[in-house]
Amino acid sequence: MLTVRAPATSANLGSGFDVFGIALGAPADIVRVERAPETTITVTGTGSEFIPEDPAKNTVGAVADALDAPARIEIDKGIRPSSGLGSSAASAAGAAVALNELYDRGYSRDELVPIAAEGEALVSGEAHADNVAPSLLGGFTIVSNDEHGSNVTQVDASLPLVVCLPETTVSTRDARGVVPERAPLADIVDTVSHAATLAVGMARNDPELVGQGMTDEIVTPERSALIDGYEAVREAALDAGATGVTVSGAGPGVLAVCRHLDHRGRVASAMLDAFDAAGIESRAYQTRV
Ligand code: HSE
């Protein structure tokens, strides 16, 4: 079978709601495909019991339809669903790459972004590309939309990260429900300045600038209120030397940027301890963009 590894991603990064995304070194999904008269999907691995295998209800089924590429598809989930780590997007991106190759469709990675995003629409109700774009392209991605669709700008960033994932879950639909429809101009101005700082930081691989630019006063305060223990975990990570902390995607994963690769251990321990003190089990990934 043709096998593809599809990385987890972290969308938003605080100031870039629905715009910014990064590919993570770990965790990842493994997608295997072989030609078949009609599409069947089997799902194993973490949280697989929550994922429908009916192709009409699975992100990957939508991708197979869009590519007119019926296949026997096996998904081994390394990324827990409802984690804020782009779980469904990784499966969709992995399937898009695998089926494109299996049927020799000839699409570039850029061209696969809107195809994989269609799969996302099935899960969240809207076609976001901010998780599928980094899963397909790697590094740091900026998604912008115009009348012709999505445009993606990609930068090969490299930064040390910790992602701490509590046992709790937050659905993307619920997390989108708390996003305010309007914001004061002063908060928008702050967010734009932070987003610009973060983008420059990614281009320079500068963890100070990225950490500084990873805050917003519009979406993250509402989202973080859905994550028990968030404030304590954030403070613990900053005290342990993280340059910035925010909600990963829709949550409940919490993302911390570190100054050096060897700072990740103490940042991870501080975050795990803070969740533990709040009575919540969690696991930490010491990873990188
Ligand atoms: N930008 C999206 C959100 C990512 O935060 O709702 C999750 O698909």
Short mmCIF file of C-alpha atoms and ligand atoms in Angstrom, two decimals:
data_model
loop_
_atom_site.label_atom_id
_atom_site.label_comp_id
_atom_site.label_asym_id
_atom_site.label_seq_id
_atom_site.Cartn_x
_atom_site.Cartn_y
_atom_site.Cartn_z
CA MET A 1 0.00 0.00 0.00
CA LEU A 2 1.10 3.57 -0.60
CA THR A 3 1.88 5.17 2.79
CA VAL A 4 1.99 8.85 3.78
CA ARG A 5 2.86 10.44 7.15
CA ALA A 6 0.72 13.54 7.79
CA PRO A 7 1.91 15.87 10.56
CA ALA A 8 -0.19 17.51 13.26
CA THR A 9 -0.54 21.26 13.03
CA SER A 10 -1.30 24.19 15.27
CA ALA A 11 -3.58 26.87 13.81
CA ASN A 12 -4.16 30.51 14.81
CA LEU A 13 -1.06 31.05 17.02
CA GLY A 14 -3.13 33.61 18.99
CA SER A 15 -2.96 36.65 16.74
CA GLY A 16 -3.60 34.83 13.45
CA PHE A 17 -7.10 33.43 13.90
CA ASP A 18 -8.07 31.38 10.80
CA VAL A 19 -4.88 32.67 9.08
CA PHE A 20 -1.70 31.28 10.68
CA GLY A 21 -0.68 27.65 10.99
CA ILE A 22 2.45 25.60 11.68
CA ALA A 23 3.37 21.99 11.01
CA LEU A 24 4.52 20.10 14.12
CA GLY A 25 7.29 17.51 14.17
CA ALA A 26 4.97 15.23 16.19
CA PRO A 27 2.41 13.72 16.54
CA ALA A 28 1.30 12.52 13.09
CA ASP A 29 -1.27 10.34 11.32
CA ILE A 30 -0.31 7.56 8.94
CA VAL A 31 -2.52 7.16 5.86
CA ARG A 32 -2.28 4.05 3.64
CA VAL A 33 -4.13 3.68 0.33
CA GLU A 34 -4.61 1.16 -2.44
CA ARG A 35 -6.85 1.30 -5.49
CA ALA A 36 -10.34 -0.20 -5.02
CA PRO A 37 -13.64 -0.12 -6.94
CA GLU A 38 -15.17 2.00 -4.19
CA THR A 39 -13.88 3.86 -1.17
CA THR A 40 -13.74 2.13 2.20
CA ILE A 41 -12.13 3.62 5.30
CA THR A 42 -10.78 1.92 8.42
CA VAL A 43 -9.53 3.95 11.35
CA THR A 44 -7.24 2.72 14.13
CA GLY A 45 -5.14 4.47 16.76
CA THR A 46 -5.80 7.23 19.27
CA GLY A 47 -9.45 8.30 19.47
CA SER A 48 -10.38 6.13 16.47
CA GLU A 49 -13.61 5.12 18.21
CA PHE A 50 -14.90 8.69 17.71
CA ILE A 51 -14.21 8.83 13.97
CA PRO A 52 -16.87 7.65 11.49
CA GLU A 53 -15.65 5.10 8.94
CA ASP A 54 -18.55 5.89 6.59
CA PRO A 55 -16.87 7.68 3.63
CA ALA A 56 -19.80 10.11 3.45
CA LYS A 57 -19.07 11.28 7.00
CA ASN A 58 -15.26 11.15 7.07
CA THR A 59 -12.98 14.02 5.93
CA VAL A 60 -10.95 11.49 3.95
CA GLY A 61 -14.03 10.26 2.06
CA ALA A 62 -14.64 13.83 0.88
CA VAL A 63 -11.06 14.04 -0.37
CA ALA A 64 -11.37 10.72 -2.25
CA ASP A 65 -14.55 12.04 -3.91
CA ALA A 66 -12.93 15.35 -4.83
CA LEU A 67 -10.00 13.54 -6.49
CA ASP A 68 -12.28 10.92 -8.07
CA ALA A 69 -9.93 8.38 -6.50
CA PRO A 70 -11.79 5.43 -4.95
CA ALA A 71 -9.51 3.46 -2.63
CA ARG A 72 -9.19 1.20 0.34
CA ILE A 73 -7.95 3.72 2.91
CA GLU A 74 -6.43 2.89 6.29
CA ILE A 75 -5.88 5.70 8.76
CA ASP A 76 -3.69 5.11 11.81
CA LYS A 77 -4.40 8.06 14.09
CA GLY A 78 -1.46 9.41 16.03
CA ILE A 79 -3.30 12.70 16.54
CA ARG A 80 -6.22 12.60 18.95
CA PRO A 81 -9.46 14.09 17.55
CA SER A 82 -10.74 17.32 19.20
CA SER A 83 -7.26 18.16 20.45
CA GLY A 84 -6.56 21.46 18.68
CA LEU A 85 -3.77 19.75 16.74
CA GLY A 86 -5.46 19.52 13.36
CA SER A 87 -6.41 15.85 13.67
CA SER A 88 -9.01 15.72 10.89
CA ALA A 89 -6.92 18.06 8.73
CA ALA A 90 -3.90 15.76 8.94
CA SER A 91 -5.94 12.78 7.76
CA ALA A 92 -7.40 14.87 4.93
CA ALA A 93 -3.98 16.20 3.92
CA GLY A 94 -2.39 12.73 4.10
CA ALA A 95 -5.19 11.24 2.00
CA ALA A 96 -4.91 14.06 -0.55
CA VAL A 97 -1.17 13.43 -1.00
CA ALA A 98 -1.57 9.64 -1.08
CA LEU A 99 -4.52 9.53 -3.50
CA ASN A 100 -2.98 12.18 -5.77
CA GLU A 101 0.04 9.90 -6.12
CA LEU A 102 -1.93 6.63 -6.30
CA TYR A 103 -4.01 7.91 -9.23
CA ASP A 104 -1.25 10.05 -10.71
CA ARG A 105 -3.50 13.12 -10.66
CA GLY A 106 -0.53 15.47 -10.90
CA TYR A 107 -1.67 18.16 -8.43
CA SER A 108 0.99 20.20 -6.66
CA ARG A 109 0.95 20.45 -2.86
CA ASP A 110 -0.47 23.99 -3.21
CA GLU A 111 -3.26 22.70 -5.42
CA LEU A 112 -4.12 20.00 -2.88
CA VAL A 113 -4.81 22.62 -0.16
CA PRO A 114 -8.41 23.50 -1.23
CA ILE A 115 -9.13 19.80 -1.93
CA ALA A 116 -8.07 18.77 1.59
CA ALA A 117 -9.91 21.79 3.04
CA GLU A 118 -13.18 20.45 1.60
CA GLY A 119 -12.75 17.49 3.91
CA GLU A 120 -12.38 19.90 6.82
CA ALA A 121 -15.72 21.52 5.96
CA LEU A 122 -17.38 18.22 6.81
CA VAL A 123 -16.09 18.40 10.41
CA SER A 124 -16.23 22.08 11.28
CA GLY A 125 -18.97 23.34 8.97
CA GLU A 126 -16.57 25.71 7.16
CA ALA A 127 -13.68 24.98 4.79
CA HIS A 128 -10.61 26.28 6.70
CA ALA A 129 -7.22 25.83 5.15
CA ASP A 130 -5.23 26.92 8.22
CA ASN A 131 -4.57 23.33 9.33
CA VAL A 132 -4.42 21.52 5.99
CA ALA A 133 -2.00 24.09 4.51
CA PRO A 134 0.81 23.52 7.04
CA SER A 135 0.17 19.76 7.09
CA LEU A 136 0.66 19.71 3.29
CA LEU A 137 3.40 22.31 2.94
CA GLY A 138 5.30 22.16 6.26
CA GLY A 139 6.72 25.15 8.17
CA PHE A 140 4.66 28.28 8.87
CA THR A 141 1.73 29.16 6.61
CA ILE A 142 -0.42 32.25 6.12
CA VAL A 143 -3.79 31.68 4.48
CA SER A 144 -5.64 34.60 2.92
CA ASN A 145 -8.90 34.51 1.00
CA ASP A 146 -10.06 36.55 -1.98
CA GLU A 147 -12.77 36.17 -4.60
CA HIS A 148 -10.72 33.43 -6.33
CA GLY A 149 -10.31 31.32 -3.18
CA SER A 150 -7.46 30.77 -0.69
CA ASN A 151 -3.88 31.92 -1.20
CA VAL A 152 -1.17 30.36 0.93
CA THR A 153 2.22 31.87 1.77
CA GLN A 154 4.69 29.39 3.27
CA VAL A 155 7.93 29.93 5.22
CA ASP A 156 10.31 27.14 6.26
CA ALA A 157 10.44 28.19 9.92
CA SER A 158 12.27 26.25 12.63
CA LEU A 159 11.47 26.79 16.31
CA PRO A 160 11.46 24.64 19.47
CA LEU A 161 7.95 23.99 20.78
CA VAL A 162 6.03 22.21 23.48
CA VAL A 163 2.39 21.21 23.02
CA CYS A 164 0.60 20.09 26.16
CA LEU A 165 -2.63 18.18 25.57
CA PRO A 166 -5.10 17.70 28.43
CA GLU A 167 -7.40 14.66 28.51
CA THR A 168 -10.38 17.00 28.06
CA THR A 169 -11.83 17.75 24.60
CA VAL A 170 -13.18 20.91 22.93
CA SER A 171 -15.10 20.61 19.66
CA THR A 172 -14.21 23.09 16.91
CA ARG A 173 -17.89 23.90 16.50
CA ASP A 174 -18.23 24.84 20.21
CA ALA A 175 -14.98 26.81 20.13
CA ARG A 176 -16.17 28.76 17.08
CA GLY A 177 -19.41 29.54 18.90
CA VAL A 178 -17.58 31.68 21.51
CA VAL A 179 -15.67 33.81 18.98
CA PRO A 180 -17.00 37.38 19.11
CA GLU A 181 -18.52 38.73 15.88
CA ARG A 182 -17.17 42.24 16.54
CA ALA A 183 -14.15 43.65 18.35
CA PRO A 184 -13.07 47.10 19.53
CA LEU A 185 -10.72 48.86 17.11
CA ALA A 186 -7.97 49.06 19.77
CA ASP A 187 -8.01 45.24 20.09
CA ILE A 188 -7.87 44.84 16.31
CA VAL A 189 -4.91 47.24 16.11
CA ASP A 190 -3.08 45.29 18.85
CA THR A 191 -3.79 42.00 17.12
CA VAL A 192 -2.51 43.24 13.77
CA SER A 193 0.71 44.46 15.40
CA HIS A 194 1.19 41.11 17.14
CA ALA A 195 0.45 39.14 13.97
CA ALA A 196 2.97 41.17 11.98
CA THR A 197 5.59 40.68 14.69
CA LEU A 198 4.95 36.94 14.71
CA ALA A 199 5.25 36.63 10.92
CA VAL A 200 8.59 38.44 10.94
CA GLY A 201 9.70 36.23 13.83
CA MET A 202 8.87 33.10 11.79
CA ALA A 203 10.85 34.39 8.81
CA ARG A 204 13.83 35.01 11.12
CA ASN A 205 13.42 31.84 13.26
CA ASP A 206 13.30 34.21 16.24
CA PRO A 207 11.48 32.69 19.23
CA GLU A 208 11.38 36.03 21.08
CA LEU A 209 9.46 37.77 18.29
CA VAL A 210 7.17 34.78 17.74
CA GLY A 211 6.39 34.54 21.47
CA GLN A 212 5.78 38.29 21.67
CA GLY A 213 3.45 38.17 18.67
CA MET A 214 1.43 35.18 19.86
CA THR A 215 -1.20 37.11 21.85
CA ASP A 216 -4.59 38.57 21.02
CA GLU A 217 -7.40 40.12 23.05
CA ILE A 218 -10.21 39.03 20.76
CA VAL A 219 -10.42 35.25 20.29
CA THR A 220 -7.98 33.62 22.72
CA PRO A 221 -9.51 35.01 25.96
CA GLU A 222 -12.88 33.48 24.99
CA ARG A 223 -11.37 30.20 23.80
CA SER A 224 -9.06 29.74 26.78
CA ALA A 225 -12.04 30.00 29.15
CA LEU A 226 -13.18 26.63 27.71
CA ILE A 227 -9.93 24.96 28.88
CA ASP A 228 -9.82 24.11 32.60
CA GLY A 229 -6.44 25.03 34.07
CA TYR A 230 -5.36 27.14 31.08
CA GLU A 231 -4.21 30.26 32.96
CA ALA A 232 -2.12 28.24 35.44
CA VAL A 233 -0.54 26.23 32.60
CA ARG A 234 0.23 29.38 30.64
CA GLU A 235 1.88 31.06 33.63
CA ALA A 236 3.86 27.92 34.47
CA ALA A 237 5.21 27.68 30.92
CA LEU A 238 6.21 31.37 30.87
CA ASP A 239 7.88 31.01 34.31
CA ALA A 240 9.80 28.00 32.96
CA GLY A 241 11.17 30.13 30.10
CA ALA A 242 8.65 29.92 27.24
CA THR A 243 8.59 33.09 25.13
CA GLY A 244 4.87 32.81 24.39
CA VAL A 245 1.91 30.54 25.10
CA THR A 246 -1.48 30.28 23.43
CA VAL A 247 -4.35 27.95 22.67
CA SER A 248 -3.48 25.52 19.87
CA GLY A 249 -6.21 25.78 17.22
CA ALA A 250 -9.62 25.45 18.80
CA GLY A 251 -8.05 23.84 21.91
CA PRO A 252 -7.70 22.24 24.36
CA GLY A 253 -4.04 21.74 23.35
CA VAL A 254 -1.79 24.51 24.68
CA LEU A 255 1.19 25.63 22.58
CA ALA A 256 4.41 27.08 24.04
CA VAL A 257 7.38 28.49 22.09
CA CYS A 258 10.82 27.90 23.66
CA ARG A 259 14.12 29.77 23.24
CA HIS A 260 16.24 26.62 22.79
CA LEU A 261 15.61 22.96 22.03
CA ASP A 262 16.99 21.98 25.43
CA HIS A 263 14.51 24.28 27.28
CA ARG A 264 11.63 22.13 26.15
CA GLY A 265 11.99 19.56 28.94
CA ARG A 266 11.49 22.04 31.75
CA VAL A 267 8.67 23.87 29.95
CA ALA A 268 6.91 20.55 29.34
CA SER A 269 7.29 19.51 33.01
CA ALA A 270 5.94 22.86 34.23
CA MET A 271 2.87 22.56 31.96
CA LEU A 272 2.19 18.94 32.93
CA ASP A 273 2.50 19.82 36.64
CA ALA A 274 0.13 22.78 36.29
CA PHE A 275 -2.54 20.64 34.60
CA ASP A 276 -1.97 17.99 37.25
CA ALA A 277 -2.46 20.57 40.05
CA ALA A 278 -5.79 21.47 38.41
CA GLY A 279 -6.77 17.78 38.58
CA ILE A 280 -6.42 17.21 34.83
CA GLU A 281 -4.28 14.53 33.22
CA SER A 282 -2.26 15.66 30.24
CA ARG A 283 0.58 14.66 27.96
CA ALA A 284 3.29 16.83 26.45
CA TYR A 285 4.96 16.71 23.01
CA GLN A 286 8.44 18.23 22.92
CA THR A 287 8.51 19.12 19.27
CA ARG A 288 9.38 21.87 16.74
CA VAL A 289 8.00 23.70 13.72
N1 HSE B 1 -8.88 28.32 12.81
C1 HSE B 1 -9.73 27.25 13.20
C2 HSE B 1 -10.34 27.58 14.54
C3 HSE B 1 -8.88 26.03 13.31
O1 HSE B 1 -9.60 27.97 15.42
O2 HSE B 1 -11.55 27.47 14.71
C4 HSE B 1 -9.64 24.81 13.68
O3 HSE B 1 -10.06 24.14 12.53
#
